[in-house]
Structures are given as structure tokens and as C-alpha cells.
mmCIF file of C-alpha atoms in Angstrom:
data_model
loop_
_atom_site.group_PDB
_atom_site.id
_atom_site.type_symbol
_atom_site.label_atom_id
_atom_site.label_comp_id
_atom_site.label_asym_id
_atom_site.label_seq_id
_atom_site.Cartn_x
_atom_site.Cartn_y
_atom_site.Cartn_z
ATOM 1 C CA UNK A 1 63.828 -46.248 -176.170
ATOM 2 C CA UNK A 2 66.975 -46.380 -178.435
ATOM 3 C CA UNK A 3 68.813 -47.452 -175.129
ATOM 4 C CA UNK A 4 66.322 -50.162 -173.867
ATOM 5 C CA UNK A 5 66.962 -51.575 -177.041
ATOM 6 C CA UNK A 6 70.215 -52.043 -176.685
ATOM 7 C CA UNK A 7 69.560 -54.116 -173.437
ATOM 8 C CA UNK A 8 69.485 -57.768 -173.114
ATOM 9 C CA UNK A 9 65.778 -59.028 -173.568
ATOM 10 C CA UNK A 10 63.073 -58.215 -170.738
ATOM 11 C CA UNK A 11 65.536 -55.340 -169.041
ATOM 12 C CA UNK A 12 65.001 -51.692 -169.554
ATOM 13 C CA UNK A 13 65.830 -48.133 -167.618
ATOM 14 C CA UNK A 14 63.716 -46.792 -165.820
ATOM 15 C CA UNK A 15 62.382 -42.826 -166.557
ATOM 16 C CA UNK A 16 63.092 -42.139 -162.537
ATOM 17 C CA UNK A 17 66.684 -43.436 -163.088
ATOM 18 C CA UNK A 18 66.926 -41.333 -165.876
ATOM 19 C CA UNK A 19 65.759 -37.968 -164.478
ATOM 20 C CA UNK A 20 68.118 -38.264 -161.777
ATOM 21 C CA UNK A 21 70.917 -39.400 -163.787
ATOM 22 C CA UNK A 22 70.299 -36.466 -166.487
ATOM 23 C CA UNK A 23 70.531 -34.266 -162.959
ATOM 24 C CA UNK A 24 73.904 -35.400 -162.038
ATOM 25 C CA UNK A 25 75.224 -35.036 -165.655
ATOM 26 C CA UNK A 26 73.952 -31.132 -165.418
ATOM 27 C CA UNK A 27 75.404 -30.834 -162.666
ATOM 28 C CA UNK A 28 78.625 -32.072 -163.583
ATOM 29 C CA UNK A 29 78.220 -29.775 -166.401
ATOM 30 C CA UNK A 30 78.110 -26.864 -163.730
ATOM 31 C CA UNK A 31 81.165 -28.138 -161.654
ATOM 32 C CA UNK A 32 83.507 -28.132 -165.073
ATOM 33 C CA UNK A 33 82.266 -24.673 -166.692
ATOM 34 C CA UNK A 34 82.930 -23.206 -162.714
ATOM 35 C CA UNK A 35 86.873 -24.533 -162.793
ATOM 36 C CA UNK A 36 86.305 -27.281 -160.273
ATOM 37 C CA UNK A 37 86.494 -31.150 -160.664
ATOM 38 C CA UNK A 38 83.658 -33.174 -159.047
ATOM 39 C CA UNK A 39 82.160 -36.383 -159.893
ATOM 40 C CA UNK A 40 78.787 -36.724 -158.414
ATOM 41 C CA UNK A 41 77.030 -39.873 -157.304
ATOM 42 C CA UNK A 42 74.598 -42.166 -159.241
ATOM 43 C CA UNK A 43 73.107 -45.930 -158.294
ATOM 44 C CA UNK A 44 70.482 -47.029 -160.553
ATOM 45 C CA UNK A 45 67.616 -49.414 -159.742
ATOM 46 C CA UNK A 46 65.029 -47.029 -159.583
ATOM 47 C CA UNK A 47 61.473 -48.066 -160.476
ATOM 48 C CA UNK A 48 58.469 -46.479 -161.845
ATOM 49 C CA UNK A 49 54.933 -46.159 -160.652
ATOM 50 C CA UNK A 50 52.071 -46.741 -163.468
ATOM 51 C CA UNK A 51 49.445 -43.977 -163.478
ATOM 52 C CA UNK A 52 46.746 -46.424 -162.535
ATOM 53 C CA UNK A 53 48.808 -47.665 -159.481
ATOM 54 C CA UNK A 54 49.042 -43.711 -158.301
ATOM 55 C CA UNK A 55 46.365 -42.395 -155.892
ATOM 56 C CA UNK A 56 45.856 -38.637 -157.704
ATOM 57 C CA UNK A 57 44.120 -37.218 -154.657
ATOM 58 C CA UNK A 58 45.897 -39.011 -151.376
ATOM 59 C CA UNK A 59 49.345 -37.325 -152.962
ATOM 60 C CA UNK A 60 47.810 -33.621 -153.819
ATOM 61 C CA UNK A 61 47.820 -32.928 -150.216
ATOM 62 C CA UNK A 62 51.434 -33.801 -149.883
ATOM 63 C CA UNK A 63 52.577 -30.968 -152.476
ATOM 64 C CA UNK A 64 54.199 -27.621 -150.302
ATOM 65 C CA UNK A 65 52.739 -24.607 -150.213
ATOM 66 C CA UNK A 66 56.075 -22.880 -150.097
ATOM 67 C CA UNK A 67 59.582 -24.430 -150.986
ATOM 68 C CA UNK A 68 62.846 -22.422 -150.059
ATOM 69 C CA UNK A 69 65.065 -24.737 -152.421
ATOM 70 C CA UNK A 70 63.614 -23.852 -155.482
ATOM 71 C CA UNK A 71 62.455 -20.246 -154.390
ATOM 72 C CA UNK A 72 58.848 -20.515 -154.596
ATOM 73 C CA UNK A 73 56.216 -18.667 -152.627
ATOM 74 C CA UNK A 74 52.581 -19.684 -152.128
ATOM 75 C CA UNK A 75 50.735 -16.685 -150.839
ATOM 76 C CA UNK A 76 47.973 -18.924 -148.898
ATOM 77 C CA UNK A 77 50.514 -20.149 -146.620
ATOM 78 C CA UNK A 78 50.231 -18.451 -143.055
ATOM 79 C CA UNK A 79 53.347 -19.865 -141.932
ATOM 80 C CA UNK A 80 56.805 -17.732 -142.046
ATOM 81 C CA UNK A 81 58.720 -18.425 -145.280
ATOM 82 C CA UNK A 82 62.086 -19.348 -143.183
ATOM 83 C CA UNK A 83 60.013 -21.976 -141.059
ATOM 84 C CA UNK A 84 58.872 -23.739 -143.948
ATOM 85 C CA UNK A 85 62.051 -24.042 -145.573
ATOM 86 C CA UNK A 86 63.583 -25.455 -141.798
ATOM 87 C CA UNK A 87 60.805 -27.736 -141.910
ATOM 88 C CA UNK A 88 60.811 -29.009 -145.676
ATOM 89 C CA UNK A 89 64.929 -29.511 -144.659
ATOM 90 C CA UNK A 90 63.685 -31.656 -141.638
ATOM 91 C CA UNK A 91 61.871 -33.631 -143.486
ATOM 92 C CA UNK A 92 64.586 -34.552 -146.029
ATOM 93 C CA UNK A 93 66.725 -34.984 -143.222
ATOM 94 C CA UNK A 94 69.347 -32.540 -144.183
ATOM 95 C CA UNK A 95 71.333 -31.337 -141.408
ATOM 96 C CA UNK A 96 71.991 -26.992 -141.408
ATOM 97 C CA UNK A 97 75.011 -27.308 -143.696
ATOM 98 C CA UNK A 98 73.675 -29.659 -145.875
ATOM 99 C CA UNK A 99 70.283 -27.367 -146.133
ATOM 100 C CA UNK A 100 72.445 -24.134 -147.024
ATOM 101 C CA UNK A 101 75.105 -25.614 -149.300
ATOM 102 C CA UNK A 102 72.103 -26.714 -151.594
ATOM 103 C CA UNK A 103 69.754 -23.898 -151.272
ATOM 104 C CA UNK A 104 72.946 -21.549 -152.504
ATOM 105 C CA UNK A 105 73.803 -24.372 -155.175
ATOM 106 C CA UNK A 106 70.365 -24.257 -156.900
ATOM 107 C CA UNK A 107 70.374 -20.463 -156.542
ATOM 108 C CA UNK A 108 73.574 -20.438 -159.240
ATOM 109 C CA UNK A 109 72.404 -22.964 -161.139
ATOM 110 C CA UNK A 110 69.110 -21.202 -161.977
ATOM 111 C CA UNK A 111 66.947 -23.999 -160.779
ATOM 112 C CA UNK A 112 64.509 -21.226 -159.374
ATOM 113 C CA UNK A 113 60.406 -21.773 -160.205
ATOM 114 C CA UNK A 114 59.550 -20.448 -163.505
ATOM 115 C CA UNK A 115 62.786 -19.401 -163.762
ATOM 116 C CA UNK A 116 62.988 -16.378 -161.131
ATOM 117 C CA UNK A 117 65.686 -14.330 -160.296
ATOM 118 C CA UNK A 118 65.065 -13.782 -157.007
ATOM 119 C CA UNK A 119 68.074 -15.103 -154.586
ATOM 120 C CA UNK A 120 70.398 -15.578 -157.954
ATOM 121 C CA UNK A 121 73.606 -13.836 -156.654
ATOM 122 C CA UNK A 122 75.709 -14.272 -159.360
ATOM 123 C CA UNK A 123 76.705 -13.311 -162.933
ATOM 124 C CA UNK A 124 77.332 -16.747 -164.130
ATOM 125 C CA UNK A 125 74.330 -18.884 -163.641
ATOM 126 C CA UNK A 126 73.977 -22.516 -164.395
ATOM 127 C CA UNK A 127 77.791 -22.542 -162.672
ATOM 128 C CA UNK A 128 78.356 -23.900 -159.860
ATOM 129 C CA UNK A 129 80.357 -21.666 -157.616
ATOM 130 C CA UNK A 130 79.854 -19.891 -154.011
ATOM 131 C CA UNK A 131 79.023 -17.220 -155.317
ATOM 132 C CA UNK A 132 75.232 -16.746 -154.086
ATOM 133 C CA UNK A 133 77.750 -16.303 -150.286
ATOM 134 C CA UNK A 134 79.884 -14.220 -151.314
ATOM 135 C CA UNK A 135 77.460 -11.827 -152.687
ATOM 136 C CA UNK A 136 74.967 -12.443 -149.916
ATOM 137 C CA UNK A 137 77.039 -11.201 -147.782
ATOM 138 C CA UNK A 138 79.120 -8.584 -149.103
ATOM 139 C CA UNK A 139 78.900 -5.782 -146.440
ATOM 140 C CA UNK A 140 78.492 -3.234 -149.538
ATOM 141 C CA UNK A 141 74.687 -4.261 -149.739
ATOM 142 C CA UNK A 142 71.820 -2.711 -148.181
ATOM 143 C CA UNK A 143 68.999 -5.285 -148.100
ATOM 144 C CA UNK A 144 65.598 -3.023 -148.292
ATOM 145 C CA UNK A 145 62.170 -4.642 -148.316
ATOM 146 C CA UNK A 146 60.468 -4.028 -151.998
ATOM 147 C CA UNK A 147 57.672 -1.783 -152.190
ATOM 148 C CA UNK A 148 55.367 -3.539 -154.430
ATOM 149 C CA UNK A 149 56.135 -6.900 -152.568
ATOM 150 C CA UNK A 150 56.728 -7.926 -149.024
ATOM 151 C CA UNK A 151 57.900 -10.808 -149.788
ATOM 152 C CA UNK A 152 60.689 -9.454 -152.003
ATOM 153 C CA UNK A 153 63.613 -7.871 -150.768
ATOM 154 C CA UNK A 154 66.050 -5.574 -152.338
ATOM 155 C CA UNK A 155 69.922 -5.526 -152.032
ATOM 156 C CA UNK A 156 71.250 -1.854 -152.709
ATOM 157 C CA UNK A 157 74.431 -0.671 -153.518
ATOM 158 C CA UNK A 158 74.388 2.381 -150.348
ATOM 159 C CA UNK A 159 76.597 4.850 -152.534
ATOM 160 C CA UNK A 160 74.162 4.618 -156.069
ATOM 161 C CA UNK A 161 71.387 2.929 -154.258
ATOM 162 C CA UNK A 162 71.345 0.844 -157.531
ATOM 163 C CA UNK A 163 69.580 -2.295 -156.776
ATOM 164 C CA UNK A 164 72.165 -5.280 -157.352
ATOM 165 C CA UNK A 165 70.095 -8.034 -156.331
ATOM 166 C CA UNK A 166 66.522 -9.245 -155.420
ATOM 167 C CA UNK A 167 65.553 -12.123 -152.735
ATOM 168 C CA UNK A 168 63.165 -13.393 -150.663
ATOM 169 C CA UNK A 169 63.513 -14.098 -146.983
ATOM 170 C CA UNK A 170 64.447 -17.924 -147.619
ATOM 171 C CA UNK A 171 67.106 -16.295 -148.886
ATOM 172 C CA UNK A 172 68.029 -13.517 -145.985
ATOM 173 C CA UNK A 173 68.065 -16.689 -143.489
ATOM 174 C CA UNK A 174 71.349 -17.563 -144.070
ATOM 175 C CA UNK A 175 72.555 -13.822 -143.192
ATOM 176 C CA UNK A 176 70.068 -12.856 -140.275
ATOM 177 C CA UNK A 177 70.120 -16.080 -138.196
ATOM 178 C CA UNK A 178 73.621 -16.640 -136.228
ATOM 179 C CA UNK A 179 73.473 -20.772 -136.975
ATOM 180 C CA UNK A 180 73.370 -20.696 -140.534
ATOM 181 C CA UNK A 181 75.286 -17.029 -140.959
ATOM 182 C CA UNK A 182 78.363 -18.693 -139.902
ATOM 183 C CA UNK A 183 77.903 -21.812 -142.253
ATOM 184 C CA UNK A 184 77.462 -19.189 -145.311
ATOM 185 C CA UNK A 185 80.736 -17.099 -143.960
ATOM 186 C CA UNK A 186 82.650 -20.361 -144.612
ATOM 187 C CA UNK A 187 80.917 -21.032 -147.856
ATOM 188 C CA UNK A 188 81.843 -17.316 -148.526
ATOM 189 C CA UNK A 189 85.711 -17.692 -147.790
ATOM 190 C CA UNK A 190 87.997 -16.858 -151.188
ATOM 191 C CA UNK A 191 89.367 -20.413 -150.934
ATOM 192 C CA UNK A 192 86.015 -22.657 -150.240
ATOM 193 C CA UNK A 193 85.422 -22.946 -154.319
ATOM 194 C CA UNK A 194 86.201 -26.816 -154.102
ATOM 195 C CA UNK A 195 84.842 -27.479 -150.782
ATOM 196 C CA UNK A 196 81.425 -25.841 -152.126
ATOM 197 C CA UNK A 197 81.303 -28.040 -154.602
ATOM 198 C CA UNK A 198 82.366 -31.586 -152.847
ATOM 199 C CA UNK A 199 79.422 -30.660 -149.915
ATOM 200 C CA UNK A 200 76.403 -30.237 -152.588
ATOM 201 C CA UNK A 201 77.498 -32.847 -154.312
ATOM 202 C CA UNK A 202 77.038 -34.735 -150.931
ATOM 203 C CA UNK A 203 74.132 -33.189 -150.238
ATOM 204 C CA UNK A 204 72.700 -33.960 -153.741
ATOM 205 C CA UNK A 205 73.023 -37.571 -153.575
ATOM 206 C CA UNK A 206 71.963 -37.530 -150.073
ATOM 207 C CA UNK A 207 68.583 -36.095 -151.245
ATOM 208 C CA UNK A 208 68.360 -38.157 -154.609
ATOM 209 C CA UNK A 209 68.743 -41.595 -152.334
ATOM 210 C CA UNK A 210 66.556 -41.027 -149.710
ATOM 211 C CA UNK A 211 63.839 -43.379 -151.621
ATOM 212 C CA UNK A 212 66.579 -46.018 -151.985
ATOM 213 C CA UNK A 213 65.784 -47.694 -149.259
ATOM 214 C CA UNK A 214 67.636 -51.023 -150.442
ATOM 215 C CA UNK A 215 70.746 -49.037 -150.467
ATOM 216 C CA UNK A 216 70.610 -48.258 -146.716
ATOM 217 C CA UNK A 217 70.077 -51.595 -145.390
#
């Protein structure tokens, strides 16, 4: 409000301009406390929808039962958790690297439903490093299905059989299949900090403009 009022009469910012913007700024945030220097992406000119001019009931059957980017799990689903997180990717467009580098980006930055824990490999969240690779695939983990969920896997340490970290099998994807395995391994290197970083950023504004359709004229 204080900012619309600051605005030359009749203009104002819209709330969709400024939920994406205040996700960039995080974002940002995340890149800086990690080390790294990134600027990410933002083009207003966003608009919003009134409630009366929004169809309650036609859009209901649009919302996922499942969604591998934020780690959520709807039990009523019959189809396999990794196929629905290929096919949400599909439908955003996002090509295998661009799916992975975001799925391990919102894993570190704790952007999991409700705030689970599953799939966050690392003990810095809310940075925004490579971390959720690296630890994915450290070959001193033994990933065990949980007991009291199938859904839920375990990652042991094999000497302590400590458990180090919980997923689900969006998560195990990206070590199991041979694609997107070798797209984590170079999101895992020592060096690939930066290059993490520039590629979600990438991917990010990819995602946030594909509604802007003046933009891609």
C-alpha cells in the first residue's frame, strides 16, 4: 500500500509481481549467505485475477496430487512418485537439468511442504549450495526403505548404521536412474558451487515467466 502510494496516480503493483519478486530477493538472500554471487531475474507486469473473475471449481481439478519440487506426497495417487514429478517437469517445460538443478535447490532452501525434512541434505538450509548432490551421493550412505513408511527412505551411515538422512523416492531419482545420475554427479563436483547457482537461477526465472506470455513474443 505504502508503495502504491508512492506511484504516479491510477498505477499500482500488482500482489503476483510482488510474490515473485519477494522470491527472487530470498533467493538472492540464499546465493550471498552460501559464498556465491548471483543476481536473479525479475520483469514486472504481472496482473491479478479478482476472486469473482476466478472459477473455484474448474481450477480444483488442476491442483497435483503429488509434487516432487516441493516434496509432497498424496497417498490417493496410484501413479509412481518419480513419474509424477517427470510429468509435472513436462508440463513446465523444464528440460532434465533444469528439473534436477531446482528440485536440489528447493531441497537446501527448505522450501519442502509443511516444512519437511525429507530430501534436505544439508546442514545449512535456506543456503543455496550443491549440497543436497554431494550428500545424495556420497558412497558412505546406505539408502534403506523406512519401516513405518514406504514412501520414506533412510540413508545410513554402514559403519554406525546411524541414520544421516531421510527422503522420498522423488528424491532417490536422481541417484537410481542413469539420465539424471550423471546430471547430479556434475552438480556434485567440488568445483560446481557457482555453476549450481547460475543454472537455478535460470531455471527459476524460466519457471516464474512461463505466464508471461508478452515477454515471449
Amino acid at each position: 500500500k505504502s508503495f502504491n502510494e508512492s506511484l504516479p496516480t491510477g498505477m499500482m503493483v500488482s500482489l503476483a509481481d510482488v510474490i515473485v519478486l519477494a522470491g527472487c530477493t530470498a533467493i538472492e538472500q540464499a546465493i550471498a549467505s552460501a559464498g556465491f554471487t548471483a543476481e536473479v531475474s525479475f520483469t514486472p507486469g504481472r496482473t491479478d485475477a479478482t476472486q469473482d473473475s476466478t472459477d473455484v471449481d474448474s481450477f480444483s481439478v488442476l491442483e497435483p496430487l503429488s509434487c516432487g519440487f516441493r516434496n509432497y506426497i498424496d497417498s490417493a495417487s496410484s501413479k509412481a512418485l518419480p513419474e509424477q514429478l517427470v510429468e509435472r517437469a513436462n508440463l513446465l517445460t523444464l528440460t532434465a537439468p533444469e528439473m534436477t538443478v531446482l528440485v536440489g535447490g528447493l531441497r537446501v532452501l527448505n522450501a519442502n511442504t509443511n516444512g519437511s525434512q525429507l530430501g534436505v541434505f544439508t546442514s545449512n538450509p535456506e543456503r543455496l549450495t550443491n549440497d543436497y548432490f554431494i550428500n545424495l551421493l556420497d558412497i558412505n550412505t546406505v539408502w534403506v526403505s523406512s519401516k513405518g513408511d514406504d514412501s520414506v527412505f533412510e540413508g545410513r551411515d554402514p559403519l554406525t548404521d546411524k541414520v544421516k538422512w531421510r527422503a522420498t523416492p522423488f528424491d532417490l531419482i536422481f541417484g537410481s536412474n542413469s539420465q539424471l545420475r550423471a546430471i547430479a554427479e556434475v552438480f556434485a563436483s567440488e568445483n560446481a558451487g557457482q555453476a549450481f547457482v547460475d543454472s537455478f537461477c535460470k531455471a527459476w526465472t524460466k519457471v516464474m515467466e512461463l505466464d508471461r506470455f508478452d515477454l515471449h513474443r
